[in-house]
Every structure is written in C-alpha cells, then in structure tokens.
Amino acid sequence: AASNVIVRDGGIVGVVVRLGPSFGKVSTEGLRVTAGAAALDARVSVAAANAGIAGMEFFSGVPGTIGGALRMNAGCYGRETKDVLVEAHALNRQGKRVTLKNADFHFTYRHTEAPEDLIFVEAVFEGVQDDPAAITERIEALKARRETTQPIREKTGGSTFANPDPPGTPNQRSSWKLIDEAGMRGAKRGGAQVSELHCNFLLNLGDATAADIEGLGEDVRAAVKAKSGVELRWEIKRIGRVPVNATEEGYLAKDA
Ligand SMILES: Cc1cc2nc3c(=O)[nH]c(=O)nc-3n(C[C@H](O)[C@H](O)[C@H](O)COP(=O)(O)OP(=O)(O)OC[C@H]3O[C@@H](n4cnc5c(N)ncnc54)[C@H](O)[C@@H]3O)c2cc1C
C-alpha cells in the first residue's frame, strides 16, 4: 500500500511489483486466518472478529497490507505481527515458493530478518476464541483512540522513526518525546512539517518533495542527537534515486 515508504524524487530505477486483487483474499478456519499479501490489514482484523478470533484487533489500526506487515513486523498498542503469525509463503528471485515459519523471521521491533529479495504472497495467522461483538468493540475503541492522538487524516507516512527501545522496556524512550524535547514539534522544511499533534509524524502540507520530507527527517535526527545523544532509526523506508541534478541539500540520509 506504500504507507511506509518515501520514493525519492528521482524515482525507482527498476521494476516495482504490485500484487493484484487475487492476492487479496482472506479466509478463516477454526482459529486461523489465511490472508493474501495484498489484503489490507484492516480486512484481516474484521474477518477475524466476525469469525470470533481474537488477537488481531491491532491490524485495524495499520493502514497497510499483509505483505507490508510481514516486512515491517507492523503493530500498535502493544501487539505486533509476530504475536499472531504462524507462517508465510513467499516467492524468491528464482520464482521458487518458500515457506517461512514465525521463528524464521527473527522478528524484532518493526523489523524482520527475512531475506530482502522475498516477495510475500500469503500469511497464516492464529488467534484465540472470543465473542465477535467483544472483539468488534475493541476494534472500535482502538480506532477512536487513534483518531484523537494521530493526524491520520493528513498526508503522512505515520511514525517516522522507530522508538529507540522496544515495547516493554522499563522507562521506554519514545521517539515523539525525544523529538518534542529537541524543540522540533511543528518544524518545517519546504512543504513538509513535523506534526503539531504527534511529532513523530511528518506531514506533506501539499507540495512537499521527497527531498523536503527526507531532509526534515534528517533535521529531526540531528536535533535529537544534539539534545539527547540518541540516534533515531528511520522506520519509514526511503527508496529510489536522488534526482541527477539535485543538490545534496535535503539528501543527507546516513543509513539509506
Ligand atoms: C497514518 C499512518 C499510520 C500508521 N500507523 C502504523 C502503526 O500503528 N503501526 C505500524 O506498524 N505501522 C504503521 N504505519 C506504517 C505502515 O502502515 C506499516 O509499516 C505497514 O505495515 C506498511 O504496509 P504497506 O503494505 O503499506 O507496505 P509498503 O509501505 O508498501 O512497504 C513497506 C516495506 O514492505 C515491503 N513489502 C510490502 N509488501 C511486500 C510483499 N508482498 N513482499 C515483500 N515485501 C513487501 C516493501 O518492499 C517495503 O520495504 C502507519 C502509516 C501511516 C501512513
């Protein structure tokens, strides 16, 4: 769904694979949900709820597809893909179908070690039994919470930087707090701005270039490093080429 990527202004030199509708099917059996990699995460949470399968409510808050969830270990409010994944099927560069069990992913916070060249095509998730109405209620509560705390109706890529500490760490440091303390709430570069509502979100005010957004992100990283010594890690994936005639201004990414 490209909800976690910035494509640089020079575009992508190569082929972009987009999975079609036949990869978007979702079905349930017992406590398991099988979903094509093009299925939206939200559809998986609704299908699970309707079948009385709990544990996948968090998917309702992630605006991506199952393919992106597998690559990113997507999650929110204390739950993530690794908590419910049984196995995933993928194609490798030779066109061979491979199966990865949960442990093969070596999931960590918003990160997996699955080989970069795999194209995920399907995933199997497992939850626990619960009343469909109770599950749906939790999904609605999650959505309401998100509406009030995140600028989800703006043009944004969601959380820009991974939190420095994984969930559950005592006194966990969160990126938004470090950004706020560094005085970057509301900061601008070109058509890009750090959200006033949630300062780990960068906004496109209308005419931002990819360079504006990536450059603003680097401004934020530099300010946080100077203030607290923490080097924030980009959660958003930056891909593609810097335009041939671009100046270096705005393209200071250090870990691209
Ligand atoms: C408003 C907003 C809120 C967000 N909130 C959250 C949140 O709460 N929690 C969270 O975890 N994320 C959040 N995100 C980020 C994003 O939605 C997730 O990372 C999501 O999992 C990305 O899915 P996607 O389909 O959009 O992947 P893309 O952005 O298209 O791709 C992300 C990466 O996954 C790879 N990829 C995608 N599909 C496949 C596939 N089939 N096979 C192999 N690789 C693949 C891509 O190559 C790329 O490297 C948010 C984003 C926005 C815009």
Tab-separated table of C-alpha atoms and ligand atoms in Angstrom:
chain	number	residue	atom	x	y	z
A	1	ALA	CA	0.000	0.000	0.000
A	2	ALA	CA	3.135	2.214	0.110
A	3	SER	CA	2.076	3.512	3.535
A	4	ASN	CA	5.612	3.138	4.862
A	5	VAL	CA	7.821	4.288	2.004
A	6	ILE	CA	9.192	7.543	0.643
A	7	VAL	CA	10.081	7.289	-3.037
A	8	ARG	CA	12.864	9.784	-3.710
A	9	ASP	CA	12.237	12.450	-6.349
A	10	GLY	CA	14.402	10.675	-8.945
A	11	GLY	CA	12.053	7.674	-8.953
A	12	ILE	CA	12.915	3.994	-8.947
A	13	VAL	CA	15.323	2.525	-11.434
A	14	GLY	CA	13.905	-0.951	-11.768
A	15	VAL	CA	10.702	-2.898	-11.571
A	16	VAL	CA	8.043	-2.354	-8.912
A	17	VAL	CA	5.900	-5.415	-8.186
A	18	ARG	CA	2.324	-4.692	-7.156
A	19	LEU	CA	0.251	-7.700	-6.129
A	20	GLY	CA	-3.174	-7.764	-7.800
A	21	PRO	CA	-6.634	-8.461	-6.333
A	22	SER	CA	-6.235	-12.252	-6.470
A	23	PHE	CA	-3.610	-11.864	-3.732
A	24	GLY	CA	-6.130	-10.043	-1.549
A	25	LYS	CA	-8.277	-12.944	-0.380
A	26	VAL	CA	-8.957	-13.531	3.313
A	27	SER	CA	-10.474	-16.716	4.768
A	28	THR	CA	-10.872	-18.240	8.216
A	29	GLU	CA	-10.871	-21.784	9.534
A	30	GLY	CA	-11.035	-22.610	13.233
A	31	LEU	CA	-8.798	-20.095	14.976
A	32	ARG	CA	-6.723	-19.411	11.874
A	33	VAL	CA	-6.913	-16.641	9.291
A	34	THR	CA	-5.281	-17.056	5.888
A	35	ALA	CA	-4.686	-13.789	4.057
A	36	GLY	CA	-3.155	-12.892	0.707
A	37	ALA	CA	-0.268	-10.439	0.959
A	38	ALA	CA	-2.279	-7.753	-0.863
A	39	ALA	CA	-5.128	-7.903	1.685
A	40	LEU	CA	-5.439	-4.784	3.798
A	41	ASP	CA	-4.591	-5.374	7.456
A	42	ALA	CA	-7.957	-3.875	8.424
A	43	ARG	CA	-9.776	-6.575	6.435
A	44	VAL	CA	-7.907	-9.260	8.348
A	45	SER	CA	-8.958	-7.786	11.686
A	46	VAL	CA	-12.611	-7.618	10.587
A	47	ALA	CA	-12.614	-11.174	9.161
A	48	ALA	CA	-11.067	-12.447	12.391
A	49	ALA	CA	-13.600	-10.549	14.514
A	50	ASN	CA	-16.541	-11.907	12.504
A	51	ALA	CA	-15.221	-15.445	12.990
A	52	GLY	CA	-14.767	-14.940	16.749
A	53	ILE	CA	-10.959	-14.962	16.530
A	54	ALA	CA	-9.322	-12.504	18.934
A	55	GLY	CA	-5.773	-11.141	18.898
A	56	MET	CA	-5.756	-9.415	15.514
A	57	GLU	CA	-7.577	-6.261	16.589
A	58	PHE	CA	-4.352	-4.257	16.268
A	59	PHE	CA	-4.362	-4.803	12.485
A	60	SER	CA	-7.345	-2.441	12.268
A	61	GLY	CA	-5.020	0.457	13.087
A	62	VAL	CA	-2.337	-0.216	10.494
A	63	PRO	CA	-3.156	1.270	7.055
A	64	GLY	CA	-1.068	-1.207	5.050
A	65	THR	CA	-1.259	-4.668	3.525
A	66	ILE	CA	-0.246	-8.036	4.941
A	67	GLY	CA	2.909	-8.016	2.763
A	68	GLY	CA	3.998	-4.770	4.410
A	69	ALA	CA	3.045	-6.074	7.856
A	70	LEU	CA	5.295	-9.115	7.392
A	71	ARG	CA	8.239	-6.996	6.238
A	72	MET	CA	7.804	-4.360	8.960
A	73	ASN	CA	6.538	-6.510	11.860
A	74	ALA	CA	3.703	-3.982	11.916
A	75	GLY	CA	1.839	-3.451	15.144
A	76	CYS	CA	0.372	-0.984	17.568
A	77	TYR	CA	-0.708	-0.578	21.160
A	78	GLY	CA	1.495	-3.391	22.424
A	79	ARG	CA	0.691	-6.074	19.808
A	80	GLU	CA	2.521	-6.851	16.602
A	81	THR	CA	2.545	-9.208	13.629
A	82	LYS	CA	4.952	-11.621	15.302
A	83	ASP	CA	2.402	-12.303	18.067
A	84	VAL	CA	-0.108	-13.889	15.658
A	85	LEU	CA	1.862	-15.152	12.659
A	86	VAL	CA	2.085	-18.920	12.141
A	87	GLU	CA	3.808	-18.942	8.749
A	88	ALA	CA	4.104	-17.041	5.491
A	89	HIS	CA	4.572	-18.076	1.896
A	90	ALA	CA	6.810	-16.166	-0.467
A	91	LEU	CA	8.496	-16.321	-3.853
A	92	ASN	CA	12.240	-15.923	-4.132
A	93	ARG	CA	14.182	-14.399	-7.031
A	94	GLN	CA	14.263	-17.785	-8.759
A	95	GLY	CA	10.459	-17.884	-8.694
A	96	LYS	CA	10.518	-20.719	-6.159
A	97	ARG	CA	7.835	-20.815	-3.468
A	98	VAL	CA	9.278	-20.840	0.053
A	99	THR	CA	7.599	-21.120	3.447
A	100	LEU	CA	8.843	-19.214	6.473
A	101	LYS	CA	7.757	-20.165	9.967
A	102	ASN	CA	7.387	-17.416	12.548
A	103	ALA	CA	10.847	-18.152	14.015
A	104	ASP	CA	12.475	-17.843	10.570
A	105	PHE	CA	11.647	-14.123	10.524
A	106	HIS	CA	13.719	-13.283	13.644
A	107	PHE	CA	11.228	-10.541	14.375
A	108	THR	CA	12.301	-7.543	16.407
A	109	TYR	CA	10.600	-4.203	16.908
A	110	ARG	CA	9.361	-3.049	13.439
A	111	HIS	CA	11.995	-5.205	11.796
A	112	THR	CA	12.463	-8.686	10.363
A	113	GLU	CA	15.491	-10.607	9.169
A	114	ALA	CA	13.627	-12.331	6.309
A	115	PRO	CA	15.741	-12.165	3.122
A	116	GLU	CA	15.193	-8.842	1.330
A	117	ASP	CA	14.574	-10.468	-2.047
A	118	LEU	CA	11.448	-12.388	-0.972
A	119	ILE	CA	8.020	-11.381	-2.246
A	120	PHE	CA	5.426	-12.460	0.303
A	121	VAL	CA	2.239	-13.830	-1.210
A	122	GLU	CA	0.268	-15.212	1.741
A	123	ALA	CA	0.275	-15.461	5.528
A	124	VAL	CA	-1.442	-17.653	8.106
A	125	PHE	CA	-2.306	-16.136	11.481
A	126	GLU	CA	-3.713	-17.718	14.615
A	127	GLY	CA	-5.693	-16.118	17.413
A	128	VAL	CA	-7.786	-17.173	20.385
A	129	GLN	CA	-11.530	-17.636	20.668
A	130	ASP	CA	-13.740	-14.779	21.854
A	131	ASP	CA	-17.157	-13.265	21.323
A	132	PRO	CA	-17.343	-11.446	17.935
A	133	ALA	CA	-19.171	-8.485	19.495
A	134	ALA	CA	-16.488	-8.059	22.168
A	135	ILE	CA	-13.712	-8.183	19.553
A	136	THR	CA	-15.506	-5.627	17.367
A	137	GLU	CA	-15.907	-3.352	20.379
A	138	ARG	CA	-12.145	-3.461	20.985
A	139	ILE	CA	-11.512	-2.620	17.318
A	140	GLU	CA	-13.800	0.408	17.573
A	141	ALA	CA	-12.077	1.566	20.776
A	142	LEU	CA	-8.691	1.261	19.102
A	143	LYS	CA	-9.837	3.306	16.110
A	144	ALA	CA	-11.296	6.020	18.339
A	145	ARG	CA	-8.054	6.263	20.332
A	146	ARG	CA	-6.050	6.657	17.130
A	147	GLU	CA	-8.336	9.366	15.724
A	148	THR	CA	-7.676	11.599	18.718
A	149	THR	CA	-3.928	11.087	19.067
A	150	GLN	CA	-2.602	10.858	15.498
A	151	PRO	CA	-3.048	13.046	12.386
A	152	ILE	CA	-4.312	10.087	10.351
A	153	ARG	CA	-6.420	12.232	8.014
A	154	GLU	CA	-3.391	14.267	6.892
A	155	LYS	CA	-0.872	13.340	4.198
A	156	THR	CA	1.599	11.428	6.343
A	157	GLY	CA	3.695	8.272	6.416
A	158	GLY	CA	2.776	7.506	10.037
A	159	SER	CA	5.530	7.015	12.594
A	160	THR	CA	8.738	8.253	11.015
A	161	PHE	CA	11.264	6.843	13.470
A	162	ALA	CA	11.189	3.601	15.443
A	163	ASN	CA	11.170	4.089	19.193
A	164	PRO	CA	14.736	3.622	20.494
A	165	ASP	CA	13.596	0.948	22.971
A	166	PRO	CA	11.283	-1.980	22.185
A	167	PRO	CA	7.857	-2.129	23.892
A	168	GLY	CA	8.021	-3.408	27.451
A	169	THR	CA	11.425	-1.829	28.209
A	170	PRO	CA	11.300	-0.159	31.645
A	171	ASN	CA	11.231	3.646	31.187
A	172	GLN	CA	10.913	3.114	27.429
A	173	ARG	CA	12.105	6.165	25.464
A	174	SER	CA	9.685	7.160	22.735
A	175	SER	CA	10.705	8.965	19.576
A	176	TRP	CA	7.951	11.578	19.821
A	177	LYS	CA	9.104	12.624	23.284
A	178	LEU	CA	12.742	12.949	22.203
A	179	ILE	CA	11.645	14.990	19.158
A	180	ASP	CA	9.492	17.225	21.338
A	181	GLU	CA	12.333	17.745	23.828
A	182	ALA	CA	14.619	18.687	20.933
A	183	GLY	CA	12.190	21.509	20.065
A	184	MET	CA	11.211	20.074	16.675
A	185	ARG	CA	7.413	19.964	17.114
A	186	GLY	CA	5.976	21.965	14.191
A	187	ALA	CA	9.381	22.399	12.462
A	188	LYS	CA	9.230	22.897	8.682
A	189	ARG	CA	11.333	22.360	5.591
A	190	GLY	CA	9.843	23.341	2.233
A	191	GLY	CA	6.366	21.807	2.056
A	192	ALA	CA	6.992	19.373	4.912
A	193	GLN	CA	6.229	19.835	8.594
A	194	VAL	CA	6.632	17.915	11.849
A	195	SER	CA	3.065	17.330	13.065
A	196	GLU	CA	1.920	19.512	15.954
A	197	LEU	CA	-0.423	16.727	17.111
A	198	HIS	CA	2.071	13.835	17.100
A	199	CYS	CA	5.637	14.903	16.489
A	200	ASN	CA	6.861	11.523	15.240
A	201	PHE	CA	4.636	12.102	12.171
A	202	LEU	CA	5.882	14.204	9.242
A	203	LEU	CA	3.234	15.906	7.110
A	204	ASN	CA	3.119	16.863	3.467
A	205	LEU	CA	1.430	20.276	3.600
A	206	GLY	CA	0.514	19.969	-0.081
A	207	ASP	CA	3.549	20.467	-2.263
A	208	ALA	CA	6.361	18.736	-0.377
A	209	THR	CA	9.006	16.950	-2.401
A	210	ALA	CA	10.512	13.700	-1.165
A	211	ALA	CA	13.666	15.759	-0.510
A	212	ASP	CA	11.693	18.103	1.789
A	213	ILE	CA	10.393	15.171	3.817
A	214	GLU	CA	13.633	13.240	3.991
A	215	GLY	CA	15.577	16.437	4.701
A	216	LEU	CA	13.193	17.397	7.505
A	217	GLY	CA	13.592	13.901	8.927
A	218	GLU	CA	17.353	14.383	8.943
A	219	ASP	CA	16.920	17.796	10.635
A	220	VAL	CA	14.939	15.997	13.335
A	221	ARG	CA	17.563	13.272	13.730
A	222	ALA	CA	20.324	15.882	14.048
A	223	ALA	CA	18.368	17.894	16.636
A	224	VAL	CA	17.610	14.796	18.716
A	225	LYS	CA	21.236	13.632	18.521
A	226	ALA	CA	22.417	17.066	19.693
A	227	LYS	CA	19.879	17.270	22.530
A	228	SER	CA	19.863	13.734	23.920
A	229	GLY	CA	22.608	11.807	22.129
A	230	VAL	CA	20.074	9.331	20.687
A	231	GLU	CA	20.400	8.377	17.018
A	232	LEU	CA	16.855	7.816	15.801
A	233	ARG	CA	16.391	4.977	13.298
A	234	TRP	CA	14.163	5.632	10.276
A	235	GLU	CA	11.079	3.379	10.415
A	236	ILE	CA	9.904	4.673	7.031
A	237	LYS	CA	11.791	3.045	4.184
A	238	ARG	CA	13.388	5.514	1.773
A	239	ILE	CA	13.848	4.048	-1.666
A	240	GLY	CA	14.711	5.257	-5.150
A	241	ARG	CA	17.121	7.685	-6.651
A	242	VAL	CA	18.198	11.204	-5.818
A	243	PRO	CA	17.447	13.291	-8.960
A	244	VAL	CA	20.536	13.610	-11.125
A	245	ASN	CA	20.562	17.435	-10.974
A	246	ALA	CA	19.703	17.682	-7.250
A	247	THR	CA	21.913	19.478	-4.790
A	248	GLU	CA	22.934	17.498	-1.737
A	249	GLU	CA	20.641	19.738	0.339
A	250	GLY	CA	17.857	17.558	1.707
A	251	TYR	CA	19.577	14.312	0.860
A	252	LEU	CA	21.688	13.862	3.891
A	253	ALA	CA	20.365	10.430	4.813
A	254	LYS	CA	23.051	8.482	6.560
A	255	ASP	CA	21.557	4.999	6.646
A	256	ALA	CA	19.763	4.845	3.296
B	1	LIG	C1	-1.255	7.219	9.105
B	1	LIG	C2	-0.338	6.043	9.269
B	1	LIG	C3	-0.357	5.334	10.456
B	1	LIG	C4	0.487	4.222	10.628
B	1	LIG	N1	0.428	3.536	11.811
B	1	LIG	C5	1.191	2.427	11.977
B	1	LIG	C6	1.131	1.659	13.192
B	1	LIG	O1	0.387	1.962	14.116
B	1	LIG	N2	1.917	0.564	13.295
B	1	LIG	C7	2.761	0.175	12.301
B	1	LIG	O2	3.443	-0.837	12.454
B	1	LIG	N3	2.849	0.885	11.153
B	1	LIG	C8	2.091	1.989	10.970
B	1	LIG	N4	2.180	2.704	9.802
B	1	LIG	C9	3.172	2.305	8.785
B	1	LIG	C10	2.670	1.302	7.732
B	1	LIG	O3	1.260	1.354	7.596
B	1	LIG	C11	3.107	-0.133	8.082
B	1	LIG	O4	4.521	-0.237	8.116
B	1	LIG	C12	2.571	-1.155	7.074
B	1	LIG	O5	2.834	-2.456	7.551
B	1	LIG	C13	3.175	-0.997	5.683
B	1	LIG	O6	2.412	-1.792	4.793
B	1	LIG	P1	2.325	-1.445	3.238
B	1	LIG	O7	1.519	-2.510	2.590
B	1	LIG	O8	1.863	-0.046	3.044
B	1	LIG	O9	3.854	-1.595	2.841
B	1	LIG	P2	4.724	-0.599	1.929
B	1	LIG	O10	4.814	0.736	2.572
B	1	LIG	O11	4.234	-0.676	0.534
B	1	LIG	O12	6.134	-1.318	2.027
B	1	LIG	C14	6.868	-1.361	3.232
B	1	LIG	C15	8.004	-2.368	3.052
B	1	LIG	O13	7.437	-3.673	2.936
B	1	LIG	C16	7.839	-4.274	1.717
B	1	LIG	N5	6.711	-5.067	1.214
B	1	LIG	C17	5.421	-4.692	1.051
B	1	LIG	N6	4.688	-5.703	0.556
B	1	LIG	C18	5.543	-6.741	0.392
B	1	LIG	C19	5.404	-8.081	-0.087
B	1	LIG	N7	4.239	-8.559	-0.530
B	1	LIG	N8	6.507	-8.871	-0.103
B	1	LIG	C20	7.703	-8.400	0.317
B	1	LIG	N9	7.903	-7.151	0.781
B	1	LIG	C21	6.834	-6.340	0.820
B	1	LIG	C22	8.185	-3.110	0.789
B	1	LIG	O14	9.093	-3.521	-0.214
B	1	LIG	C23	8.801	-2.126	1.769
B	1	LIG	O15	10.140	-2.460	2.034
B	1	LIG	C24	1.357	3.819	9.597
B	1	LIG	C25	1.361	4.520	8.384
B	1	LIG	C26	0.524	5.619	8.210
B	1	LIG	C27	0.536	6.335	6.893
